[in-house]
């Protein structure tokens, strides 16, 4: 494609492959090169080619940022070295004395950053069940500047009504930010529903191959972009060009991967739901999910993420210790299937009472269904469940 900056009206597959990219101007290389450089030579004093120093500008990073911005139907992407670096920079939009309403089901690292680091700097937080609009509304204060939610949440798959949350935010002069890591822009585009900022741990579905760590924020507003671009350079949590290149190569197949994750997730969730040894299956694509209608309204697919209740730590352990194709590991969203035990792994830092209040019991198991053949994944789960 001659000019990947003009993708208006194109489908998400075409956008995934072409957005933000053009043949390299010096050689015509179809793939954006990895500009592995820290500085740029200036032809003469006072004149440069748009690039001075690589924390501030890097052509590989820029192509990747434009690509994800288009995928999220935003105007600007701002990339970071990790999802948490993106979140950390986002809260630097705020000042001491400001108040944030944050979904209680957010990623554990986000909760740790907000409650143990940012709160010390004089920013006030209220953690609420963002699945309940009443709870969000009740938490609003005169100094509320940001509402931050994750939907679906990890690992309970609870949804937040993005359009309604945006309305509450805008009614009080706050921004709505949505961590869209779990859904991916293929399945859900919060900016189209009124959110002001979308952020990703690109480590997960965006990159999808479990071989880098990264984060990215996407916005529509030029003003927010200017402020975030300033902060990206001022605070400096930028990704290296090689990681940007890996992620950009990966977004070229985002639509193909997500269709396969969605199909495998749906089929496996239905199979688990019907299995006698599984007490409960949490998956927004199941009709039994309490927010299935909302899921259908704001998502296009329901991903490969499933949580199940096994009933006890012993039963959960007997199951996860026996898988052969699924791998016991933290993280999610890669082409290979992973299985995890949130209470002892990703969510171990959350006090037990808080975990149980959210339904995150010692018997809960989380699956990240990859894109292997679904028959093989089901057979693996069946043999592992036979040990319970
Ligand atoms: C992993 C994750 C993060 C943090 O991203 P890192 O890239 O690990 O820093 C944030 N939000 C969600 C939903 C995640 O799964």
PDB file of N, CA and C in Angstrom, residues 12 68-74 149-153 157-163 176-195 197-200 205-206 218 220 254 258 262 284 291-303:
ATOM      1  N   UNK A  12     -10.792  -4.002   9.034  1.00  0.00           N
ATOM      2  CA  UNK A  12      -9.774  -4.103  10.083  1.00  0.00           C
ATOM      3  C   UNK A  12      -8.570  -4.956   9.649  1.00  0.00           C
ATOM      4  N   UNK A  68      -1.335   0.910  15.550  1.00  0.00           N
ATOM      5  CA  UNK A  68      -2.257   0.573  16.648  1.00  0.00           C
ATOM      6  C   UNK A  68      -3.316   1.666  16.806  1.00  0.00           C
ATOM      7  N   UNK A  69      -2.939   2.924  16.563  1.00  0.00           N
ATOM      8  CA  UNK A  69      -3.917   4.018  16.631  1.00  0.00           C
ATOM      9  C   UNK A  69      -5.061   3.742  15.651  1.00  0.00           C
ATOM     10  N   UNK A  70      -4.720   3.322  14.435  1.00  0.00           N
ATOM     11  CA  UNK A  70      -5.756   3.046  13.429  1.00  0.00           C
ATOM     12  C   UNK A  70      -6.601   1.840  13.842  1.00  0.00           C
ATOM     13  N   UNK A  71      -5.949   0.820  14.407  1.00  0.00           N
ATOM     14  CA  UNK A  71      -6.696  -0.375  14.840  1.00  0.00           C
ATOM     15  C   UNK A  71      -7.726  -0.023  15.915  1.00  0.00           C
ATOM     16  N   UNK A  72      -7.376   0.938  16.780  1.00  0.00           N
ATOM     17  CA  UNK A  72      -8.279   1.333  17.865  1.00  0.00           C
ATOM     18  C   UNK A  72      -9.235   2.432  17.433  1.00  0.00           C
ATOM     19  N   UNK A  73      -9.221   2.739  16.159  1.00  0.00           N
ATOM     20  CA  UNK A  73      -9.988   3.840  15.586  1.00  0.00           C
ATOM     21  C   UNK A  73      -9.752   5.137  16.364  1.00  0.00           C
ATOM     22  N   UNK A  74      -8.474   5.361  16.664  1.00  0.00           N
ATOM     23  CA  UNK A  74      -8.040   6.597  17.299  1.00  0.00           C
ATOM     24  C   UNK A  74      -7.222   7.424  16.325  1.00  0.00           C
ATOM     25  N   UNK A 149     -11.102   1.970  33.918  1.00  0.00           N
ATOM     26  CA  UNK A 149     -11.718   0.646  34.018  1.00  0.00           C
ATOM     27  C   UNK A 149     -11.026  -0.348  33.089  1.00  0.00           C
ATOM     28  N   UNK A 150     -11.256  -1.607  33.407  1.00  0.00           N
ATOM     29  CA  UNK A 150     -10.769  -2.691  32.576  1.00  0.00           C
ATOM     30  C   UNK A 150     -12.000  -3.532  32.256  1.00  0.00           C
ATOM     31  N   UNK A 151     -12.208  -3.883  31.002  1.00  0.00           N
ATOM     32  CA  UNK A 151     -13.375  -4.689  30.665  1.00  0.00           C
ATOM     33  C   UNK A 151     -13.084  -5.549  29.447  1.00  0.00           C
ATOM     34  N   UNK A 152     -13.263  -6.877  29.504  1.00  0.00           N
ATOM     35  CA  UNK A 152     -13.611  -7.644  30.701  1.00  0.00           C
ATOM     36  C   UNK A 152     -12.467  -7.640  31.704  1.00  0.00           C
ATOM     37  N   UNK A 153     -12.814  -7.866  32.989  1.00  0.00           N
ATOM     38  CA  UNK A 153     -11.788  -7.904  34.010  1.00  0.00           C
ATOM     39  C   UNK A 153     -11.112  -9.267  34.057  1.00  0.00           C
ATOM     40  N   UNK A 157     -13.959 -11.829  34.470  1.00  0.00           N
ATOM     41  CA  UNK A 157     -14.693 -11.555  33.225  1.00  0.00           C
ATOM     42  C   UNK A 157     -15.939 -10.703  33.470  1.00  0.00           C
ATOM     43  N   UNK A 158     -15.790  -9.758  34.403  1.00  0.00           N
ATOM     44  CA  UNK A 158     -16.893  -8.833  34.648  1.00  0.00           C
ATOM     45  C   UNK A 158     -16.745  -7.654  33.681  1.00  0.00           C
ATOM     46  N   UNK A 159     -17.868  -7.193  33.128  1.00  0.00           N
ATOM     47  CA  UNK A 159     -17.816  -6.128  32.129  1.00  0.00           C
ATOM     48  C   UNK A 159     -18.231  -4.794  32.720  1.00  0.00           C
ATOM     49  N   UNK A 160     -17.707  -3.733  32.119  1.00  0.00           N
ATOM     50  CA  UNK A 160     -18.162  -2.378  32.408  1.00  0.00           C
ATOM     51  C   UNK A 160     -18.825  -1.849  31.147  1.00  0.00           C
ATOM     52  N   UNK A 161     -19.970  -1.189  31.302  1.00  0.00           N
ATOM     53  CA  UNK A 161     -20.655  -0.563  30.171  1.00  0.00           C
ATOM     54  C   UNK A 161     -19.849   0.686  29.797  1.00  0.00           C
ATOM     55  N   UNK A 162     -19.094   0.594  28.709  1.00  0.00           N
ATOM     56  CA  UNK A 162     -18.144   1.661  28.368  1.00  0.00           C
ATOM     57  C   UNK A 162     -18.871   2.966  28.032  1.00  0.00           C
ATOM     58  N   UNK A 163     -19.932   2.878  27.229  1.00  0.00           N
ATOM     59  CA  UNK A 163     -20.641   4.107  26.822  1.00  0.00           C
ATOM     60  C   UNK A 163     -21.246   4.801  28.039  1.00  0.00           C
ATOM     61  N   UNK A 176     -12.426   9.201  30.659  1.00  0.00           N
ATOM     62  CA  UNK A 176     -12.570   7.756  30.863  1.00  0.00           C
ATOM     63  C   UNK A 176     -11.417   7.065  30.147  1.00  0.00           C
ATOM     64  N   UNK A 177     -10.670   6.258  30.892  1.00  0.00           N
ATOM     65  CA  UNK A 177      -9.646   5.430  30.257  1.00  0.00           C
ATOM     66  C   UNK A 177     -10.047   3.973  30.394  1.00  0.00           C
ATOM     67  N   UNK A 178      -9.815   3.220  29.326  1.00  0.00           N
ATOM     68  CA  UNK A 178     -10.174   1.804  29.313  1.00  0.00           C
ATOM     69  C   UNK A 178      -8.934   0.979  29.004  1.00  0.00           C
ATOM     70  N   UNK A 179      -8.613   0.059  29.889  1.00  0.00           N
ATOM     71  CA  UNK A 179      -7.565  -0.922  29.622  1.00  0.00           C
ATOM     72  C   UNK A 179      -8.206  -2.003  28.750  1.00  0.00           C
ATOM     73  N   UNK A 180      -7.819  -2.008  27.457  1.00  0.00           N
ATOM     74  CA  UNK A 180      -8.458  -2.889  26.468  1.00  0.00           C
ATOM     75  C   UNK A 180      -7.617  -4.127  26.174  1.00  0.00           C
ATOM     76  N   UNK A 181      -6.694  -4.422  27.093  1.00  0.00           N
ATOM     77  CA  UNK A 181      -5.761  -5.533  26.894  1.00  0.00           C
ATOM     78  C   UNK A 181      -6.475  -6.861  26.666  1.00  0.00           C
ATOM     79  N   UNK A 182      -7.501  -7.123  27.473  1.00  0.00           N
ATOM     80  CA  UNK A 182      -8.169  -8.428  27.417  1.00  0.00           C
ATOM     81  C   UNK A 182      -8.964  -8.621  26.138  1.00  0.00           C
ATOM     82  N   UNK A 183      -9.571  -7.550  25.629  1.00  0.00           N
ATOM     83  CA  UNK A 183     -10.460  -7.694  24.473  1.00  0.00           C
ATOM     84  C   UNK A 183      -9.695  -7.626  23.164  1.00  0.00           C
ATOM     85  N   UNK A 184      -8.686  -6.755  23.087  1.00  0.00           N
ATOM     86  CA  UNK A 184      -7.972  -6.404  21.851  1.00  0.00           C
ATOM     87  C   UNK A 184      -8.868  -5.527  20.989  1.00  0.00           C
ATOM     88  N   UNK A 185      -8.245  -4.688  20.139  1.00  0.00           N
ATOM     89  CA  UNK A 185      -9.061  -3.792  19.302  1.00  0.00           C
ATOM     90  C   UNK A 185      -9.882  -4.544  18.260  1.00  0.00           C
ATOM     91  N   UNK A 186      -9.555  -5.791  18.002  1.00  0.00           N
ATOM     92  CA  UNK A 186     -10.409  -6.554  17.071  1.00  0.00           C
ATOM     93  C   UNK A 186     -11.797  -6.742  17.683  1.00  0.00           C
ATOM     94  N   UNK A 187     -11.850  -6.998  18.980  1.00  0.00           N
ATOM     95  CA  UNK A 187     -13.125  -7.317  19.633  1.00  0.00           C
ATOM     96  C   UNK A 187     -13.839  -6.123  20.251  1.00  0.00           C
ATOM     97  N   UNK A 188     -13.108  -5.061  20.547  1.00  0.00           N
ATOM     98  CA  UNK A 188     -13.731  -3.951  21.276  1.00  0.00           C
ATOM     99  C   UNK A 188     -12.933  -2.671  21.033  1.00  0.00           C
ATOM    100  N   UNK A 189     -13.646  -1.597  20.670  1.00  0.00           N
ATOM    101  CA  UNK A 189     -12.956  -0.329  20.419  1.00  0.00           C
ATOM    102  C   UNK A 189     -13.576   0.770  21.284  1.00  0.00           C
ATOM    103  N   UNK A 190     -13.035   0.934  22.495  1.00  0.00           N
ATOM    104  CA  UNK A 190     -13.615   1.852  23.479  1.00  0.00           C
ATOM    105  C   UNK A 190     -13.732   3.296  22.999  1.00  0.00           C
ATOM    106  N   UNK A 191     -12.810   3.757  22.126  1.00  0.00           N
ATOM    107  CA  UNK A 191     -12.893   5.157  21.684  1.00  0.00           C
ATOM    108  C   UNK A 191     -14.192   5.390  20.906  1.00  0.00           C
ATOM    109  N   UNK A 192     -14.647   4.358  20.183  1.00  0.00           N
ATOM    110  CA  UNK A 192     -15.901   4.490  19.429  1.00  0.00           C
ATOM    111  C   UNK A 192     -17.096   4.576  20.379  1.00  0.00           C
ATOM    112  N   UNK A 193     -16.910   4.130  21.623  1.00  0.00           N
ATOM    113  CA  UNK A 193     -18.008   4.128  22.601  1.00  0.00           C
ATOM    114  C   UNK A 193     -17.910   5.319  23.541  1.00  0.00           C
ATOM    115  N   UNK A 194     -16.949   6.202  23.304  1.00  0.00           N
ATOM    116  CA  UNK A 194     -16.883   7.431  24.097  1.00  0.00           C
ATOM    117  C   UNK A 194     -15.706   7.551  25.044  1.00  0.00           C
ATOM    118  N   UNK A 195     -14.877   6.508  25.149  1.00  0.00           N
ATOM    119  CA  UNK A 195     -13.706   6.598  26.030  1.00  0.00           C
ATOM    120  C   UNK A 195     -12.729   7.637  25.478  1.00  0.00           C
ATOM    121  N   UNK A 197      -9.265   7.636  26.510  1.00  0.00           N
ATOM    122  CA  UNK A 197      -7.961   6.983  26.385  1.00  0.00           C
ATOM    123  C   UNK A 197      -8.165   5.469  26.407  1.00  0.00           C
ATOM    124  N   UNK A 198      -7.425   4.786  25.528  1.00  0.00           N
ATOM    125  CA  UNK A 198      -7.410   3.325  25.559  1.00  0.00           C
ATOM    126  C   UNK A 198      -5.982   2.915  25.820  1.00  0.00           C
ATOM    127  N   UNK A 199      -5.797   1.968  26.705  1.00  0.00           N
ATOM    128  CA  UNK A 199      -4.425   1.500  26.853  1.00  0.00           C
ATOM    129  C   UNK A 199      -4.332  -0.010  26.835  1.00  0.00           C
ATOM    130  N   UNK A 200      -3.146  -0.444  26.436  1.00  0.00           N
ATOM    131  CA  UNK A 200      -2.891  -1.875  26.267  1.00  0.00           C
ATOM    132  C   UNK A 200      -1.594  -2.276  26.921  1.00  0.00           C
ATOM    133  N   UNK A 205      -2.448  -9.646  23.676  1.00  0.00           N
ATOM    134  CA  UNK A 205      -2.966  -9.934  22.332  1.00  0.00           C
ATOM    135  C   UNK A 205      -2.338  -9.077  21.232  1.00  0.00           C
ATOM    136  N   UNK A 206      -2.000  -7.815  21.511  1.00  0.00           N
ATOM    137  CA  UNK A 206      -1.444  -6.962  20.447  1.00  0.00           C
ATOM    138  C   UNK A 206      -0.209  -7.639  19.845  1.00  0.00           C
ATOM    139  N   UNK A 218      -3.783   4.924  23.180  1.00  0.00           N
ATOM    140  CA  UNK A 218      -4.349   5.519  21.964  1.00  0.00           C
ATOM    141  C   UNK A 218      -5.400   6.545  22.362  1.00  0.00           C
ATOM    142  N   UNK A 220      -7.934  10.083  20.672  1.00  0.00           N
ATOM    143  CA  UNK A 220      -8.406  10.813  19.497  1.00  0.00           C
ATOM    144  C   UNK A 220      -8.051  12.296  19.592  1.00  0.00           C
ATOM    145  N   UNK A 254      -3.347  -9.651  13.576  1.00  0.00           N
ATOM    146  CA  UNK A 254      -4.248  -9.533  14.738  1.00  0.00           C
ATOM    147  C   UNK A 254      -5.643 -10.071  14.414  1.00  0.00           C
ATOM    148  N   UNK A 258      -7.183 -13.183  16.332  1.00  0.00           N
ATOM    149  CA  UNK A 258      -8.334 -12.985  17.223  1.00  0.00           C
ATOM    150  C   UNK A 258      -9.530 -13.828  16.789  1.00  0.00           C
ATOM    151  N   UNK A 262     -11.071 -16.289  19.394  1.00  0.00           N
ATOM    152  CA  UNK A 262     -12.511 -16.199  19.703  1.00  0.00           C
ATOM    153  C   UNK A 262     -13.201 -17.548  19.480  1.00  0.00           C
ATOM    154  N   UNK A 284     -17.727 -14.250  28.738  1.00  0.00           N
ATOM    155  CA  UNK A 284     -18.792 -13.334  28.292  1.00  0.00           C
ATOM    156  C   UNK A 284     -19.587 -13.863  27.099  1.00  0.00           C
ATOM    157  N   UNK A 291     -23.749 -10.748  32.150  1.00  0.00           N
ATOM    158  CA  UNK A 291     -23.707  -9.534  31.311  1.00  0.00           C
ATOM    159  C   UNK A 291     -23.560  -9.896  29.824  1.00  0.00           C
ATOM    160  N   UNK A 292     -24.124 -11.031  29.439  1.00  0.00           N
ATOM    161  CA  UNK A 292     -23.988 -11.492  28.054  1.00  0.00           C
ATOM    162  C   UNK A 292     -24.553 -10.475  27.053  1.00  0.00           C
ATOM    163  N   UNK A 293     -25.656  -9.821  27.401  1.00  0.00           N
ATOM    164  CA  UNK A 293     -26.260  -8.844  26.477  1.00  0.00           C
ATOM    165  C   UNK A 293     -25.338  -7.646  26.273  1.00  0.00           C
ATOM    166  N   UNK A 294     -24.753  -7.171  27.371  1.00  0.00           N
ATOM    167  CA  UNK A 294     -23.800  -6.065  27.266  1.00  0.00           C
ATOM    168  C   UNK A 294     -22.589  -6.503  26.439  1.00  0.00           C
ATOM    169  N   UNK A 295     -22.138  -7.730  26.670  1.00  0.00           N
ATOM    170  CA  UNK A 295     -20.993  -8.253  25.918  1.00  0.00           C
ATOM    171  C   UNK A 295     -21.297  -8.234  24.422  1.00  0.00           C
ATOM    172  N   UNK A 296     -22.494  -8.690  24.054  1.00  0.00           N
ATOM    173  CA  UNK A 296     -22.852  -8.710  22.630  1.00  0.00           C
ATOM    174  C   UNK A 296     -22.950  -7.295  22.073  1.00  0.00           C
ATOM    175  N   UNK A 297     -23.380  -6.353  22.917  1.00  0.00           N
ATOM    176  CA  UNK A 297     -23.567  -4.979  22.442  1.00  0.00           C
ATOM    177  C   UNK A 297     -22.245  -4.240  22.239  1.00  0.00           C
ATOM    178  N   UNK A 298     -21.264  -4.480  23.103  1.00  0.00           N
ATOM    179  CA  UNK A 298     -20.044  -3.673  22.976  1.00  0.00           C
ATOM    180  C   UNK A 298     -18.811  -4.448  22.525  1.00  0.00           C
ATOM    181  N   UNK A 299     -18.952  -5.765  22.334  1.00  0.00           N
ATOM    182  CA  UNK A 299     -17.821  -6.566  21.852  1.00  0.00           C
ATOM    183  C   UNK A 299     -18.225  -7.312  20.582  1.00  0.00           C
ATOM    184  N   UNK A 300     -17.201  -7.559  19.743  1.00  0.00           N
ATOM    185  CA  UNK A 300     -17.467  -8.279  18.506  1.00  0.00           C
ATOM    186  C   UNK A 300     -17.164  -9.772  18.675  1.00  0.00           C
ATOM    187  N   UNK A 301     -16.335 -10.096  19.661  1.00  0.00           N
ATOM    188  CA  UNK A 301     -15.993 -11.480  19.951  1.00  0.00           C
ATOM    189  C   UNK A 301     -15.543 -11.511  21.392  1.00  0.00           C
ATOM    190  N   UNK A 302     -15.340 -12.708  21.935  1.00  0.00           N
ATOM    191  CA  UNK A 302     -15.180 -12.802  23.388  1.00  0.00           C
ATOM    192  C   UNK A 302     -13.825 -13.357  23.816  1.00  0.00           C
ATOM    193  N   UNK A 303     -12.890 -13.415  22.914  1.00  0.00           N
ATOM    194  CA  UNK A 303     -11.475 -13.742  23.180  1.00  0.00           C
ATOM    195  C   UNK A 303     -11.260 -15.210  23.591  1.00  0.00           C
TER     196      UNK A 303
END
